[in-house]
mmCIF file of C-alpha atoms and ligand atoms in Angstrom:
data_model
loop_
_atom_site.group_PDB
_atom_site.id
_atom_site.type_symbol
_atom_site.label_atom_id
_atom_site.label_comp_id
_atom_site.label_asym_id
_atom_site.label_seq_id
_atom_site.Cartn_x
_atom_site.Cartn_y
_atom_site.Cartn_z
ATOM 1 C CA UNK K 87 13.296 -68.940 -52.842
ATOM 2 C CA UNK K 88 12.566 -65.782 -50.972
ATOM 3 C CA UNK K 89 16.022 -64.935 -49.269
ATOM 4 C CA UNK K 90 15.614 -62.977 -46.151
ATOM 5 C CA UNK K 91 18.182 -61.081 -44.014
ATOM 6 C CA UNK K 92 20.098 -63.621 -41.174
ATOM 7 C CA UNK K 93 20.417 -62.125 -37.604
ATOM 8 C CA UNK K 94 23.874 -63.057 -36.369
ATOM 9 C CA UNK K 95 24.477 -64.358 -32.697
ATOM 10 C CA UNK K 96 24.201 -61.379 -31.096
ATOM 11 C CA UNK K 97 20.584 -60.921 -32.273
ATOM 12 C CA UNK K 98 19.188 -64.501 -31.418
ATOM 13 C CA UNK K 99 21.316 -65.288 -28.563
ATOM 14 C CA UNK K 100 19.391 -64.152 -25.014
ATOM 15 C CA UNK K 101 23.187 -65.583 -23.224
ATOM 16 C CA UNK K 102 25.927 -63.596 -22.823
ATOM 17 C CA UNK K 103 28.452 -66.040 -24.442
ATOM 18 C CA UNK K 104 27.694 -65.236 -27.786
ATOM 19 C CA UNK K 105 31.107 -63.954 -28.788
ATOM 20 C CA UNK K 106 32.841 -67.495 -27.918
ATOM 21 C CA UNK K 107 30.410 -69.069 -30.087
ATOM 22 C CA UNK K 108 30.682 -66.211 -33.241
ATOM 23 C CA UNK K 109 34.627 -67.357 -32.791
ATOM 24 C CA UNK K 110 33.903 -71.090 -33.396
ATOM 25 C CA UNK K 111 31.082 -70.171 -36.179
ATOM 26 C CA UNK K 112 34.276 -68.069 -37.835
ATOM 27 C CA UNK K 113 36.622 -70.696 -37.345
ATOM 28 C CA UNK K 114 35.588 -73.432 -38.457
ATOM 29 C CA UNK K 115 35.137 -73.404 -41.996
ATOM 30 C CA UNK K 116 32.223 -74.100 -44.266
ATOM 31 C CA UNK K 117 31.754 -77.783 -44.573
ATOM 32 C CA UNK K 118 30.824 -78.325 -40.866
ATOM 33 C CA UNK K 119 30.057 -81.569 -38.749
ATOM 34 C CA UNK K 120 30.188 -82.269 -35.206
ATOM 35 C CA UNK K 121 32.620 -85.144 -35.485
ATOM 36 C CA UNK K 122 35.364 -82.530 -35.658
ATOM 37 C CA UNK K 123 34.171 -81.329 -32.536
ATOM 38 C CA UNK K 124 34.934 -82.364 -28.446
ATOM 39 C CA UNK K 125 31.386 -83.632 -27.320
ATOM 40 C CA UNK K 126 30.889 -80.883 -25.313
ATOM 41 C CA UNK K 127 31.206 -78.036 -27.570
ATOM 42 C CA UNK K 128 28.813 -75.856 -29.248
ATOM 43 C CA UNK K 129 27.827 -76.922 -32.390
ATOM 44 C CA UNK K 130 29.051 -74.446 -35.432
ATOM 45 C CA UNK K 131 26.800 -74.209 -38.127
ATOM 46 C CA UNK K 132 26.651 -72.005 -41.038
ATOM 47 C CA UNK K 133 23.557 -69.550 -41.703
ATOM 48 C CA UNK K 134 20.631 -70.515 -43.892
ATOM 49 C CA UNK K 135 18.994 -68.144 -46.605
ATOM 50 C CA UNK K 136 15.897 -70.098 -45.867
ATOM 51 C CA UNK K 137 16.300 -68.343 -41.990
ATOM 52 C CA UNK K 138 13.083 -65.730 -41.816
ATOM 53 C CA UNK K 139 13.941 -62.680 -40.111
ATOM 54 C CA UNK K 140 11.324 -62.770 -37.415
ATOM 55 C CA UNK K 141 12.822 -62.462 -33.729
ATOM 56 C CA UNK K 142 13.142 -66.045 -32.446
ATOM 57 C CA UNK K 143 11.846 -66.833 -28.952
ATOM 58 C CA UNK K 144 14.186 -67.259 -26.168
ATOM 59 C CA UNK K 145 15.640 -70.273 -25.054
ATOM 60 C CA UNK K 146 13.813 -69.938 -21.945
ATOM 61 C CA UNK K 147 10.170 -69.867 -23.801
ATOM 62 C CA UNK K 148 11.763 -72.639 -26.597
ATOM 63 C CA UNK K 149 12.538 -74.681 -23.631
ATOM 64 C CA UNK K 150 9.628 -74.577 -21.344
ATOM 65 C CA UNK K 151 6.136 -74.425 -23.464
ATOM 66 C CA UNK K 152 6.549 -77.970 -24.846
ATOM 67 C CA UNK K 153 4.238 -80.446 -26.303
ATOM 68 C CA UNK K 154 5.980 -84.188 -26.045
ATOM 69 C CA UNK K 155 3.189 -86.088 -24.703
ATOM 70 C CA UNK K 156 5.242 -88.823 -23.972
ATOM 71 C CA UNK K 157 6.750 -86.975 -20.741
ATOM 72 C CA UNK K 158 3.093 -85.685 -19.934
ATOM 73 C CA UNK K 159 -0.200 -83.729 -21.424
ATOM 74 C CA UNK K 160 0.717 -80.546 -19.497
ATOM 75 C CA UNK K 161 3.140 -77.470 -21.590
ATOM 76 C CA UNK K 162 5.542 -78.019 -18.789
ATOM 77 C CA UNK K 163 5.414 -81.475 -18.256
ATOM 78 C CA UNK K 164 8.273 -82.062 -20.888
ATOM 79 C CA UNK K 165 10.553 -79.765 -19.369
ATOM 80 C CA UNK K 166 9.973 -81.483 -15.523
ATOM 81 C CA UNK K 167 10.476 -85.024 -16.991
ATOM 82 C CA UNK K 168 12.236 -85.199 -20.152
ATOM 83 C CA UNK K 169 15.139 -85.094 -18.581
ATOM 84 C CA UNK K 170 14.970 -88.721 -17.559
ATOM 85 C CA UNK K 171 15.288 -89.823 -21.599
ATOM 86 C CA UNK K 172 18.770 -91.366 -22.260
ATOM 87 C CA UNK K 173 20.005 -90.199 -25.364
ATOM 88 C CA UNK K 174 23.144 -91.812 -25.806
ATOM 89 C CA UNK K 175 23.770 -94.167 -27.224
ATOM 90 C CA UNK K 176 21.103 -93.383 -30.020
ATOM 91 C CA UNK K 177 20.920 -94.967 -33.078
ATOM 92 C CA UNK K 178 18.500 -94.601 -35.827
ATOM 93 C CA UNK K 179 17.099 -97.925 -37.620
ATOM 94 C CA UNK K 180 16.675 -96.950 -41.543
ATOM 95 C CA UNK K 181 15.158 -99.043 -43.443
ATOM 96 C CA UNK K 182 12.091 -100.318 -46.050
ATOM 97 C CA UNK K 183 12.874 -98.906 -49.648
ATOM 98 C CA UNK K 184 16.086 -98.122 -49.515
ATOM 99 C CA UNK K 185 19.407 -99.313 -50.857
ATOM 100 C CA UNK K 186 21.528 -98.947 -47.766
ATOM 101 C CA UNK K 187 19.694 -100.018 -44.744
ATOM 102 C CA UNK K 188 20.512 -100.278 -41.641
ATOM 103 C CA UNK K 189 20.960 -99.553 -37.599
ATOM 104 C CA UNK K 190 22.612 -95.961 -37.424
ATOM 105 C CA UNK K 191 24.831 -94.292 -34.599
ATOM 106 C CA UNK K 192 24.086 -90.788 -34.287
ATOM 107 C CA UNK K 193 27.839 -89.502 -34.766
ATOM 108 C CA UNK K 194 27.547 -91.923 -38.090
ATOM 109 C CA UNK K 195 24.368 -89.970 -39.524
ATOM 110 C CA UNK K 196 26.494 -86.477 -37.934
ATOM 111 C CA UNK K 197 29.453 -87.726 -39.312
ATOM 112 C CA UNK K 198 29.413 -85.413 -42.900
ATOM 113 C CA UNK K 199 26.604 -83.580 -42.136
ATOM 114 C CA UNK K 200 26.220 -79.827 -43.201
ATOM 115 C CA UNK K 201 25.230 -78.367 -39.687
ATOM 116 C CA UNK K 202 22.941 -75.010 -40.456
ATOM 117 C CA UNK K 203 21.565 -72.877 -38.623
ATOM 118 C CA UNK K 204 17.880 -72.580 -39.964
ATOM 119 C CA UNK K 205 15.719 -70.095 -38.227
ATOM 120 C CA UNK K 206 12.075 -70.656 -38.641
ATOM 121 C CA UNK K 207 8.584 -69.982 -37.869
ATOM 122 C CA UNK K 208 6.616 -72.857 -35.791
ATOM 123 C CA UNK K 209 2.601 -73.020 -35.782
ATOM 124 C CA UNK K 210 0.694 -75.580 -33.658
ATOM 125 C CA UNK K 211 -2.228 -77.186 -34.594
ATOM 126 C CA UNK K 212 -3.433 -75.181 -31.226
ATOM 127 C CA UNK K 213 -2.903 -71.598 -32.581
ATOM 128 C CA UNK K 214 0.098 -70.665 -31.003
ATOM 129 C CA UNK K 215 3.645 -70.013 -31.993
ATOM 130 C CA UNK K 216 7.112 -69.257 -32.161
ATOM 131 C CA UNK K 217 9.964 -68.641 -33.839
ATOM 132 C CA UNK K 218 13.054 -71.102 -33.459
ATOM 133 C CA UNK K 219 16.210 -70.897 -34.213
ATOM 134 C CA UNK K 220 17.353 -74.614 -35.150
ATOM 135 C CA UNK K 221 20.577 -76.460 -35.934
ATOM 136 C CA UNK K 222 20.081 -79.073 -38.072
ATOM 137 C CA UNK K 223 20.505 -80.418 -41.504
ATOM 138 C CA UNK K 224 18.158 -81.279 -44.732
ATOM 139 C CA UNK K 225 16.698 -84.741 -44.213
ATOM 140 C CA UNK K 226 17.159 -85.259 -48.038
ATOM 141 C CA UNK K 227 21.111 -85.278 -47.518
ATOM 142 C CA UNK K 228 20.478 -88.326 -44.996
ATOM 143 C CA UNK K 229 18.300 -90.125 -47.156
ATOM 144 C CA UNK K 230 20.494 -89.910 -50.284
ATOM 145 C CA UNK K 231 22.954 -91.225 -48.794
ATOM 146 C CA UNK K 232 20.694 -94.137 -47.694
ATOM 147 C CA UNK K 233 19.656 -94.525 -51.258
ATOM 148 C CA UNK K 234 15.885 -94.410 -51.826
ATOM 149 C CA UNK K 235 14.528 -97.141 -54.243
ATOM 150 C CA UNK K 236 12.469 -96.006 -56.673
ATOM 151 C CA UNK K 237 8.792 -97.695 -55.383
ATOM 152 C CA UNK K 238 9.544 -95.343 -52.291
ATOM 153 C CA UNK K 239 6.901 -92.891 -52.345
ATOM 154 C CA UNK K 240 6.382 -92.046 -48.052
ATOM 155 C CA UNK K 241 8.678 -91.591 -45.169
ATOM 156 C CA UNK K 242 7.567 -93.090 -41.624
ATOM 157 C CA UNK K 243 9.201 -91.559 -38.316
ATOM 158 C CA UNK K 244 9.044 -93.531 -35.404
ATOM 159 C CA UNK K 245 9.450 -92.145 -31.838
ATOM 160 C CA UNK K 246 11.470 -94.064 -28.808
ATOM 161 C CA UNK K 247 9.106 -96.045 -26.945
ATOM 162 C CA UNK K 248 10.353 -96.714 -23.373
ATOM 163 C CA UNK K 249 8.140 -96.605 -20.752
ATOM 164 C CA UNK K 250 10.605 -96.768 -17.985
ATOM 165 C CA UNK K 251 11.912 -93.248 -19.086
ATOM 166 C CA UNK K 252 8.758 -91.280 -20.192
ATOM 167 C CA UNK K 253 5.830 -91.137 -17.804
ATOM 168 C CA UNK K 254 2.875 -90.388 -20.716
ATOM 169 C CA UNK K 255 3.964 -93.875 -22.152
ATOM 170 C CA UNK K 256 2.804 -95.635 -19.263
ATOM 171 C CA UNK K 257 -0.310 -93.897 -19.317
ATOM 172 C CA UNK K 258 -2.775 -94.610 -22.105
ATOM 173 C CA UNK K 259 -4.189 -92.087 -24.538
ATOM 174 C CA UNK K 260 -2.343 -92.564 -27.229
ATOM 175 C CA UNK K 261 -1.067 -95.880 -29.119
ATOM 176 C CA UNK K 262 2.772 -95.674 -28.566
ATOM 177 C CA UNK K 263 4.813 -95.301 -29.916
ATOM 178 C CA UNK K 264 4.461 -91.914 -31.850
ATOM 179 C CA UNK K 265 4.487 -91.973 -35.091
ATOM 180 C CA UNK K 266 4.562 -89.277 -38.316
ATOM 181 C CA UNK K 267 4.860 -88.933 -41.960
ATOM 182 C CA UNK K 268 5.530 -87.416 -44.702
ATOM 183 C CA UNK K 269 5.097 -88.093 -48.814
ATOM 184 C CA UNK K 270 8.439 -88.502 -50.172
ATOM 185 C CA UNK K 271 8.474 -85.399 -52.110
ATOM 186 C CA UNK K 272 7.895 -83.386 -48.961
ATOM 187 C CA UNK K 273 10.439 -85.156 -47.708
ATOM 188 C CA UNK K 274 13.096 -84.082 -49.911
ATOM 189 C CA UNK K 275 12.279 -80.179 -49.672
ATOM 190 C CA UNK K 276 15.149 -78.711 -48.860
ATOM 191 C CA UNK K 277 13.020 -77.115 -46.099
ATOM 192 C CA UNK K 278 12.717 -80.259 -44.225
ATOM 193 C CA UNK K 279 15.268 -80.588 -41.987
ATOM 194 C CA UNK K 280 16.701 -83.068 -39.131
ATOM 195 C CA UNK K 281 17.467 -80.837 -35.980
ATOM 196 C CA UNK K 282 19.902 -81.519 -33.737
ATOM 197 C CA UNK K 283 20.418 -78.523 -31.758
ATOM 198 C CA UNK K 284 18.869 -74.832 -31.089
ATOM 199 C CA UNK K 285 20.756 -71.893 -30.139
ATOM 200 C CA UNK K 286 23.535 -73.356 -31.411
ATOM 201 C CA UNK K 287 23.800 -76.425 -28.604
ATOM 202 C CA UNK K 288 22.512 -79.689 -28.553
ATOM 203 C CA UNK K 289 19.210 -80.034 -28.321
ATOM 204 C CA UNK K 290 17.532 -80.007 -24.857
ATOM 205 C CA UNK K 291 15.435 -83.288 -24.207
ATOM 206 C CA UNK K 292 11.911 -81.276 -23.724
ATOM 207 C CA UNK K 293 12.495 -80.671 -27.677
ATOM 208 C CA UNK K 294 13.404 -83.656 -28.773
ATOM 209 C CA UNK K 295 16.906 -84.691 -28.607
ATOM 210 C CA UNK K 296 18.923 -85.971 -29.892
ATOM 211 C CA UNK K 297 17.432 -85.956 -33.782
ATOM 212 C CA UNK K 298 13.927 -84.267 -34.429
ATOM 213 C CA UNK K 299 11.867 -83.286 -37.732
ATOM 214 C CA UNK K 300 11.167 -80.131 -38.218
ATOM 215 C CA UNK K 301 8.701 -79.149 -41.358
ATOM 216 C CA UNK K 302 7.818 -75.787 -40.706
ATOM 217 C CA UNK K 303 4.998 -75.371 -43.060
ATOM 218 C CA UNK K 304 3.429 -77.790 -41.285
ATOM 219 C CA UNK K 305 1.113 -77.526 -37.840
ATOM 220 C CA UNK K 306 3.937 -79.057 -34.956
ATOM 221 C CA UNK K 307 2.741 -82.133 -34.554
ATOM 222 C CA UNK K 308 4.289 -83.093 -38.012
ATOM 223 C CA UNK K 309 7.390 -82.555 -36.160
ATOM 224 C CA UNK K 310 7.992 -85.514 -34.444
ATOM 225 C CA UNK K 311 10.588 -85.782 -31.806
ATOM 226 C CA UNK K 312 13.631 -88.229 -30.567
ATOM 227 C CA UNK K 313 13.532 -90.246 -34.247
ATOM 228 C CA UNK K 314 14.574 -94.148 -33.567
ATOM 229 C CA UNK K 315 12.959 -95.264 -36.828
ATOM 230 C CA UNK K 316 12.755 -94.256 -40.440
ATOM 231 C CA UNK K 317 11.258 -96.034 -43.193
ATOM 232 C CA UNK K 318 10.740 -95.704 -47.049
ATOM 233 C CA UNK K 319 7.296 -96.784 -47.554
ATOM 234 C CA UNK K 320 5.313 -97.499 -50.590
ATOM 235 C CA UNK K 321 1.659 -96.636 -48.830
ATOM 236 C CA UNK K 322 0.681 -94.051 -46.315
ATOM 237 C CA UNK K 323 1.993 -94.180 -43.335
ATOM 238 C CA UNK K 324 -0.472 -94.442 -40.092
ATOM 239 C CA UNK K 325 0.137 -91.255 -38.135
ATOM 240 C CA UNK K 326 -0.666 -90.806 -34.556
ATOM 241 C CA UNK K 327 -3.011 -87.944 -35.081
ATOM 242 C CA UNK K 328 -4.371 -88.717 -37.811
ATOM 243 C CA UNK K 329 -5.106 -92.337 -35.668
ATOM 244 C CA UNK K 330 -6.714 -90.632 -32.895
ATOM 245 C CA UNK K 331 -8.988 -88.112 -34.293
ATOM 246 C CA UNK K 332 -9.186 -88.540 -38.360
ATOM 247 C CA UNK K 333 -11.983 -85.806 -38.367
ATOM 248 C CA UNK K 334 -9.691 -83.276 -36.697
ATOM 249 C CA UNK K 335 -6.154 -84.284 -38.109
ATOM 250 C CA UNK K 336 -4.972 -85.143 -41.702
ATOM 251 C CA UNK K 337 -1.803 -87.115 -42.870
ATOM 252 C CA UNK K 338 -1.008 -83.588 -44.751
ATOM 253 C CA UNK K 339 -1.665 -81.002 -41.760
ATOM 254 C CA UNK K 340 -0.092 -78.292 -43.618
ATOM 255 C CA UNK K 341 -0.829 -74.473 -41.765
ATOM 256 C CA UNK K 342 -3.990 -73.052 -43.367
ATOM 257 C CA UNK K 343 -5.945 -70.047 -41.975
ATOM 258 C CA UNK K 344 -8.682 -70.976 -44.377
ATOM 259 C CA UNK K 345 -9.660 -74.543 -43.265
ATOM 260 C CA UNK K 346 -9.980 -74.275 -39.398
ATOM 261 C CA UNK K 347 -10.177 -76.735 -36.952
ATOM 262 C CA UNK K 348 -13.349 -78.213 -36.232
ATOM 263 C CA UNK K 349 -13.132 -76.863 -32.885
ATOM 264 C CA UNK K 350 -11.400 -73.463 -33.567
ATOM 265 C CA UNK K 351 -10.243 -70.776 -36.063
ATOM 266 C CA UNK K 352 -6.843 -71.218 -37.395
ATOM 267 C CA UNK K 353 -7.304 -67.751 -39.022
ATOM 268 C CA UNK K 354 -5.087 -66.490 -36.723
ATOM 269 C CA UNK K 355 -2.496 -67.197 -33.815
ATOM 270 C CA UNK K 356 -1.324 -66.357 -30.429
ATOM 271 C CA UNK K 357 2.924 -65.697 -30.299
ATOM 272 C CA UNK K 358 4.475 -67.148 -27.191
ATOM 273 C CA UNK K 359 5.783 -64.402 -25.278
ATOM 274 C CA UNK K 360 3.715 -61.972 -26.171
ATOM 275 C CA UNK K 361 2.355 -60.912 -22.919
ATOM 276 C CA UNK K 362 -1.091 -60.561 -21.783
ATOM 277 C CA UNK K 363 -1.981 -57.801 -24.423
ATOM 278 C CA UNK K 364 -0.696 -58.539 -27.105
ATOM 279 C CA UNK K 365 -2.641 -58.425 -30.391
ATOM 280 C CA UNK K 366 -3.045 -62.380 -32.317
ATOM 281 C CA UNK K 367 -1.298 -62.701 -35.307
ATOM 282 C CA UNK K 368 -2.908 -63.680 -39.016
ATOM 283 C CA UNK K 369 -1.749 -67.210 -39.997
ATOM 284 C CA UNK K 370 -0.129 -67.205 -42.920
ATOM 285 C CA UNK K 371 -0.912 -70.036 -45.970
ATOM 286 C CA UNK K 372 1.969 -72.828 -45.296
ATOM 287 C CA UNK K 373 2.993 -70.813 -42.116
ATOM 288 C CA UNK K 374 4.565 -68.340 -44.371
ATOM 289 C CA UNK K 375 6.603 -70.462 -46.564
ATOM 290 C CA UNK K 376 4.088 -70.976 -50.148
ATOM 291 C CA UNK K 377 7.015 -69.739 -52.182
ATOM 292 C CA UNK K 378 8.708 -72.774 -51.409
ATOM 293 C CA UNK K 379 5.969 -75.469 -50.984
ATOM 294 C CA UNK K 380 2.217 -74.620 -52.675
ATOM 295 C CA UNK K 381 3.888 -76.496 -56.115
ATOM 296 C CA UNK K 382 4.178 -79.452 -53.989
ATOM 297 C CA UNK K 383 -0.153 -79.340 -53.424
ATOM 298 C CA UNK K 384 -1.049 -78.165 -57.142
ATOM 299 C CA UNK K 385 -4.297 -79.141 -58.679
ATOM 300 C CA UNK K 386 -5.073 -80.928 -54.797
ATOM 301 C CA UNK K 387 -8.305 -79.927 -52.418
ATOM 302 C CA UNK K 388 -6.241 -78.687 -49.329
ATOM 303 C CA UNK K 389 -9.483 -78.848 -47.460
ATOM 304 C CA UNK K 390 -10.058 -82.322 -48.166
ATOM 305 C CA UNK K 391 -6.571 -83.074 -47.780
ATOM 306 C CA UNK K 392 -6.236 -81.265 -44.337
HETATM 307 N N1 MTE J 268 7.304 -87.850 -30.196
HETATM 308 C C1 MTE J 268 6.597 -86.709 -30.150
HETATM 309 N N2 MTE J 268 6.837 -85.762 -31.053
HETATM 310 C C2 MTE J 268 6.118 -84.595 -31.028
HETATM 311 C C3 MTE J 268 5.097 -84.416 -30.069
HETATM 312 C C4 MTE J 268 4.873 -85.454 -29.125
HETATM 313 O O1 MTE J 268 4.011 -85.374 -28.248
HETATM 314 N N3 MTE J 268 5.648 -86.575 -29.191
HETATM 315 N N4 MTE J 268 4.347 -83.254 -30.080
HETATM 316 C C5 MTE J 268 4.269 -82.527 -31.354
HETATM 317 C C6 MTE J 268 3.612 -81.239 -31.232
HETATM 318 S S1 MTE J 268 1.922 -81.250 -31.057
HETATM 319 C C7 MTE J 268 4.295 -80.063 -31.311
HETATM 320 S S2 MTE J 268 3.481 -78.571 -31.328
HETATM 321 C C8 MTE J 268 5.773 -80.058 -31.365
HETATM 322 C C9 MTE J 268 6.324 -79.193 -30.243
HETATM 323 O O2 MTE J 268 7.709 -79.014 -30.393
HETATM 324 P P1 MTE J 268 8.509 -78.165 -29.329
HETATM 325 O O3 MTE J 268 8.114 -78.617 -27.972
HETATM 326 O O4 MTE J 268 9.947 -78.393 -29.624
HETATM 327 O O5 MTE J 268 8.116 -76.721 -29.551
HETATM 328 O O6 MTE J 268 6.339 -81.353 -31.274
HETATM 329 C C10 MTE J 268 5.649 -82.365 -31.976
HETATM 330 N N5 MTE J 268 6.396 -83.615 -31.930
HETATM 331 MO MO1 MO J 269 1.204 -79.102 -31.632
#
């Protein structure tokens, strides 16, 4: 694992509240979860060696340049409507090839949870990116303790589907709900996480509260927000991009400058924020993170398997 240097608060932080937060982070131990915690507070979580040292966005640019089709096709549709979502109660329904299935309250699956802080780099399938500083914790410590059987070999993601709340689901376009997946051993990188906050709060709604994916060698749309649904599957799951446009999206949709879009170049990409002039950015193989992932592709055709 390459181990890069963590930026404290101070550095990732655009608020000026930072020191009230670096007091919690100190305080409250190693083994962290939010039970212990008034509803309210900020969520402690301890740093990640898997955190790159890029400068993440800010909240502001996290927060506002969102895709989440379900609130709208426009970047700032999510952050105008999102905000009609209920998110709690949540509960998360896991289930298929496991041992321990089962209807899940979110302060259940937060319950023991190791809360870390896991700053990483985000590519879209579009070109662009950022860099994100998420809370959240490995998705292989919540499905361990769900017990995978052993003809498990895929994980299916399900997003809430209700119209009354999201606008783009009562529009057509795409065959809600939205769904994503992943092959089991993906899974269970310790890369893969469950977020359930940025900046060290809860996550806003335009990002997919309360409980997103994040797989961050992966183009975004892997990343599939507001998670009501996860199942242990023995074939490939159908994926909503994949669905739509087969020719243009794979099941594996890992970041690859060398196989490029139909439509466009993903040799390179454009950094939110970076003004008007600034220069595009290579993209790197697995959006920088090989070291920890390639093994997982050995001996495969990544451009057939795009
Ligand atoms: N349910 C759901 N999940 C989703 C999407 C979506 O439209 N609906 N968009 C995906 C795409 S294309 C991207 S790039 C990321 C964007 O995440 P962000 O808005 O938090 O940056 O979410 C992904 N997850
Ligand atoms: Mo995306």
């Amino acid at each position: 694992m390459r181990k890069t240097k963590n930026l404290n608060w101070a550095d990732v932080t655009p608020r000026a509240d930072w020191i009230n937060r670096r007091a919690l982070i100190a305080g409250a131990g190693a083994a962290l979860g939010l039970g212990a915690l008034p509803a309210a507070a900020r969520i402690a979580a301890v740093p990640s060696a898997y955190s790159t040292d890029a400068t993440p966005n800010t909240l502001k640019e996290i927060t506002s340049y969102n895709n989440f089709y379900e609130f709208g096709w426009d970047k700032s549709d999510p952050a105008k409507y999102a905000g009609q979502m209920t998110t709690d109660p949540w509960s998360v329904e896991i289930g298929g090839l496991v041992e321990r299935p089962g209807s899940y309250g979110l302060d259940d699956i937060l319950r023991n949870a190791t809360l870390e802080e896991r700053i990483y780099r985000f590519r879209c399938v579009e070109a662009w990116s950022m860099v994100i500083p998420w809370i959240g914790f490995t998705l292989a410590s919540l499905l361990d303790r769900a017990g995978v059987q052993p003809g498990a070999k895929y994980v299916a993601f399900e997003t809430l589907h209700r119209p009354g709340e999201m606008p783009g689901q009562r529009a057509g376009g795409i065959d809600w709900p939205y769904v994503e997946g992943l092959r089991l051993d993906e899974a269970m990188n310790p890369l893969t996480i469950l977020a359930t906050g940025l900046y060290g709060e809860a996550l806003p709604n335009q990002n997919g509260a309360p409980i997103r994916l994040v797989v961050p060698w992966k183009y975004g749309f892997k990343s599939i927000k507001s998670i009501v649904k996860i199942t242990l599957t023995e074939a490939e799951p159908r994926t909503t991009w994949k669905a739509l446009q087969p020719r243009e999206y794979g099941f594996y949709a890992n970041v690859n400058p060398e196989v490029d879009h139909p439509r466009w170049s993903q040799a390179s990409e454009r950094k939110i924020g970076g003004g008007l002039f600034a220069a595009r950015e290579p993209t790197l193989m697995f959006n920088g993170y090989a070291y920890q992932v390639a093994g997982l592709y050995a001996g495969m055709d990544l451009a057939k398997n795009y």
